[in-house]
């Protein structure tokens, strides 16, 4: 299953992704994003912990204004590309 990094404050998103069977990692430090297929951030700080500049193989999703279901849909669509 893909590994998804989720910013610490997005607990509802973390739970929703876990329920769908994803391997969810809390993003607390910049190196937490390594090895993630996708990262979800709040968007309050576009470059939170340097994740925008981090070398991850997947995309970074800005969850600002989205609910947990919308974020899950976005994760799934990005992973299918």
JSON list of C-alpha atoms in Angstrom, two decimals:
[
{"chain": "A", "resi": 1, "resn": "UNK", "atom": "CA", "xyz": [0.00, 0.00, 0.00]},
{"chain": "A", "resi": 2, "resn": "UNK", "atom": "CA", "xyz": [1.27, 3.52, -0.71]},
{"chain": "A", "resi": 3, "resn": "UNK", "atom": "CA", "xyz": [2.89, 5.49, 2.09]},
{"chain": "A", "resi": 4, "resn": "UNK", "atom": "CA", "xyz": [1.19, 8.84, 2.72]},
{"chain": "A", "resi": 5, "resn": "UNK", "atom": "CA", "xyz": [2.74, 11.60, 4.82]},
{"chain": "A", "resi": 6, "resn": "UNK", "atom": "CA", "xyz": [0.16, 13.77, 6.58]},
{"chain": "A", "resi": 7, "resn": "UNK", "atom": "CA", "xyz": [0.84, 16.94, 8.52]},
{"chain": "A", "resi": 8, "resn": "UNK", "atom": "CA", "xyz": [0.43, 16.39, 12.25]},
{"chain": "A", "resi": 9, "resn": "UNK", "atom": "CA", "xyz": [-2.61, 18.66, 12.70]},
{"chain": "A", "resi": 10, "resn": "UNK", "atom": "CA", "xyz": [-4.70, 16.84, 10.06]},
{"chain": "A", "resi": 11, "resn": "UNK", "atom": "CA", "xyz": [-5.83, 14.00, 12.33]},
{"chain": "A", "resi": 12, "resn": "UNK", "atom": "CA", "xyz": [-9.17, 13.56, 10.52]},
{"chain": "A", "resi": 13, "resn": "UNK", "atom": "CA", "xyz": [-7.31, 13.06, 7.23]},
{"chain": "A", "resi": 14, "resn": "UNK", "atom": "CA", "xyz": [-4.89, 10.63, 8.87]},
{"chain": "A", "resi": 15, "resn": "UNK", "atom": "CA", "xyz": [-7.79, 8.53, 10.19]},
{"chain": "A", "resi": 16, "resn": "UNK", "atom": "CA", "xyz": [-9.65, 8.57, 6.87]},
{"chain": "A", "resi": 17, "resn": "UNK", "atom": "CA", "xyz": [-6.56, 7.42, 4.97]},
{"chain": "A", "resi": 18, "resn": "UNK", "atom": "CA", "xyz": [-5.84, 4.70, 7.55]},
{"chain": "A", "resi": 19, "resn": "UNK", "atom": "CA", "xyz": [-9.41, 3.41, 7.15]},
{"chain": "A", "resi": 20, "resn": "UNK", "atom": "CA", "xyz": [-8.77, 3.09, 3.42]},
{"chain": "A", "resi": 21, "resn": "UNK", "atom": "CA", "xyz": [-5.72, 0.97, 4.17]},
{"chain": "A", "resi": 22, "resn": "UNK", "atom": "CA", "xyz": [-2.94, 3.46, 3.48]},
{"chain": "A", "resi": 23, "resn": "UNK", "atom": "CA", "xyz": [0.32, 3.47, 5.42]},
{"chain": "A", "resi": 24, "resn": "UNK", "atom": "CA", "xyz": [0.08, 6.90, 7.11]},
{"chain": "A", "resi": 25, "resn": "UNK", "atom": "CA", "xyz": [3.10, 8.72, 8.53]},
{"chain": "A", "resi": 26, "resn": "UNK", "atom": "CA", "xyz": [2.86, 11.92, 10.58]},
{"chain": "A", "resi": 27, "resn": "UNK", "atom": "CA", "xyz": [4.96, 14.73, 9.15]},
{"chain": "A", "resi": 28, "resn": "UNK", "atom": "CA", "xyz": [6.76, 16.28, 12.08]},
{"chain": "A", "resi": 29, "resn": "UNK", "atom": "CA", "xyz": [10.18, 16.86, 10.54]},
{"chain": "A", "resi": 30, "resn": "UNK", "atom": "CA", "xyz": [11.40, 17.37, 7.00]},
{"chain": "A", "resi": 31, "resn": "UNK", "atom": "CA", "xyz": [12.90, 13.88, 6.76]},
{"chain": "A", "resi": 32, "resn": "UNK", "atom": "CA", "xyz": [9.52, 12.30, 7.64]},
{"chain": "A", "resi": 33, "resn": "UNK", "atom": "CA", "xyz": [8.50, 12.98, 4.01]},
{"chain": "A", "resi": 34, "resn": "UNK", "atom": "CA", "xyz": [11.23, 10.74, 2.63]},
{"chain": "A", "resi": 35, "resn": "UNK", "atom": "CA", "xyz": [9.88, 7.55, 1.13]},
{"chain": "A", "resi": 36, "resn": "UNK", "atom": "CA", "xyz": [6.33, 8.89, 0.97]},
{"chain": "A", "resi": 37, "resn": "UNK", "atom": "CA", "xyz": [4.34, 8.41, -2.22]},
{"chain": "A", "resi": 38, "resn": "UNK", "atom": "CA", "xyz": [2.33, 11.53, -1.42]},
{"chain": "A", "resi": 39, "resn": "UNK", "atom": "CA", "xyz": [2.27, 14.23, 1.29]},
{"chain": "A", "resi": 40, "resn": "UNK", "atom": "CA", "xyz": [-0.73, 16.16, 2.61]},
{"chain": "A", "resi": 41, "resn": "UNK", "atom": "CA", "xyz": [-0.17, 19.59, 4.18]},
{"chain": "A", "resi": 42, "resn": "UNK", "atom": "CA", "xyz": [-2.55, 22.14, 5.69]},
{"chain": "A", "resi": 43, "resn": "UNK", "atom": "CA", "xyz": [-1.46, 24.88, 3.34]},
{"chain": "A", "resi": 44, "resn": "UNK", "atom": "CA", "xyz": [-1.19, 27.37, 6.19]},
{"chain": "A", "resi": 45, "resn": "UNK", "atom": "CA", "xyz": [2.50, 27.48, 5.44]},
{"chain": "A", "resi": 46, "resn": "UNK", "atom": "CA", "xyz": [3.12, 26.48, 1.83]},
{"chain": "A", "resi": 47, "resn": "UNK", "atom": "CA", "xyz": [6.65, 25.34, 2.57]},
{"chain": "A", "resi": 48, "resn": "UNK", "atom": "CA", "xyz": [5.93, 23.74, 5.93]},
{"chain": "A", "resi": 49, "resn": "UNK", "atom": "CA", "xyz": [9.05, 22.09, 7.30]},
{"chain": "A", "resi": 50, "resn": "UNK", "atom": "CA", "xyz": [10.66, 22.34, 3.87]},
{"chain": "A", "resi": 51, "resn": "UNK", "atom": "CA", "xyz": [8.40, 19.62, 2.45]},
{"chain": "A", "resi": 52, "resn": "UNK", "atom": "CA", "xyz": [7.86, 21.54, -0.79]},
{"chain": "A", "resi": 53, "resn": "UNK", "atom": "CA", "xyz": [11.63, 21.34, -1.33]},
{"chain": "A", "resi": 54, "resn": "UNK", "atom": "CA", "xyz": [12.04, 17.81, -0.01]},
{"chain": "A", "resi": 55, "resn": "UNK", "atom": "CA", "xyz": [13.01, 15.04, -2.36]},
{"chain": "A", "resi": 56, "resn": "UNK", "atom": "CA", "xyz": [9.90, 12.88, -2.37]},
{"chain": "A", "resi": 57, "resn": "UNK", "atom": "CA", "xyz": [8.84, 10.78, -5.30]},
{"chain": "A", "resi": 58, "resn": "UNK", "atom": "CA", "xyz": [5.18, 11.76, -5.02]},
{"chain": "A", "resi": 59, "resn": "UNK", "atom": "CA", "xyz": [3.17, 14.93, -5.02]},
{"chain": "A", "resi": 60, "resn": "UNK", "atom": "CA", "xyz": [2.33, 17.39, -2.25]},
{"chain": "A", "resi": 61, "resn": "UNK", "atom": "CA", "xyz": [-1.37, 18.02, -1.69]},
{"chain": "A", "resi": 62, "resn": "UNK", "atom": "CA", "xyz": [-2.53, 21.27, -0.10]},
{"chain": "A", "resi": 63, "resn": "UNK", "atom": "CA", "xyz": [-5.55, 20.29, 2.02]},
{"chain": "A", "resi": 64, "resn": "UNK", "atom": "CA", "xyz": [-6.63, 23.89, 2.68]},
{"chain": "A", "resi": 65, "resn": "UNK", "atom": "CA", "xyz": [-10.42, 24.15, 2.28]},
{"chain": "A", "resi": 66, "resn": "UNK", "atom": "CA", "xyz": [-10.87, 20.40, 1.75]},
{"chain": "A", "resi": 67, "resn": "UNK", "atom": "CA", "xyz": [-12.57, 17.87, 4.00]},
{"chain": "A", "resi": 68, "resn": "UNK", "atom": "CA", "xyz": [-11.07, 14.44, 4.74]},
{"chain": "A", "resi": 69, "resn": "UNK", "atom": "CA", "xyz": [-13.06, 12.71, 1.97]},
{"chain": "A", "resi": 70, "resn": "UNK", "atom": "CA", "xyz": [-11.94, 15.26, -0.62]},
{"chain": "A", "resi": 71, "resn": "UNK", "atom": "CA", "xyz": [-8.33, 14.82, 0.45]},
{"chain": "A", "resi": 72, "resn": "UNK", "atom": "CA", "xyz": [-8.66, 11.02, 0.14]},
{"chain": "A", "resi": 73, "resn": "UNK", "atom": "CA", "xyz": [-10.08, 11.41, -3.37]},
{"chain": "A", "resi": 74, "resn": "UNK", "atom": "CA", "xyz": [-7.22, 13.72, -4.32]},
{"chain": "A", "resi": 75, "resn": "UNK", "atom": "CA", "xyz": [-4.64, 11.26, -2.92]},
{"chain": "A", "resi": 76, "resn": "UNK", "atom": "CA", "xyz": [-6.21, 8.41, -4.88]},
{"chain": "A", "resi": 77, "resn": "UNK", "atom": "CA", "xyz": [-6.29, 10.38, -8.12]},
{"chain": "A", "resi": 78, "resn": "UNK", "atom": "CA", "xyz": [-2.66, 11.49, -7.76]},
{"chain": "A", "resi": 79, "resn": "UNK", "atom": "CA", "xyz": [-1.51, 7.94, -7.05]},
{"chain": "A", "resi": 80, "resn": "UNK", "atom": "CA", "xyz": [-3.23, 6.65, -10.19]},
{"chain": "A", "resi": 81, "resn": "UNK", "atom": "CA", "xyz": [-1.35, 9.04, -12.46]}
]
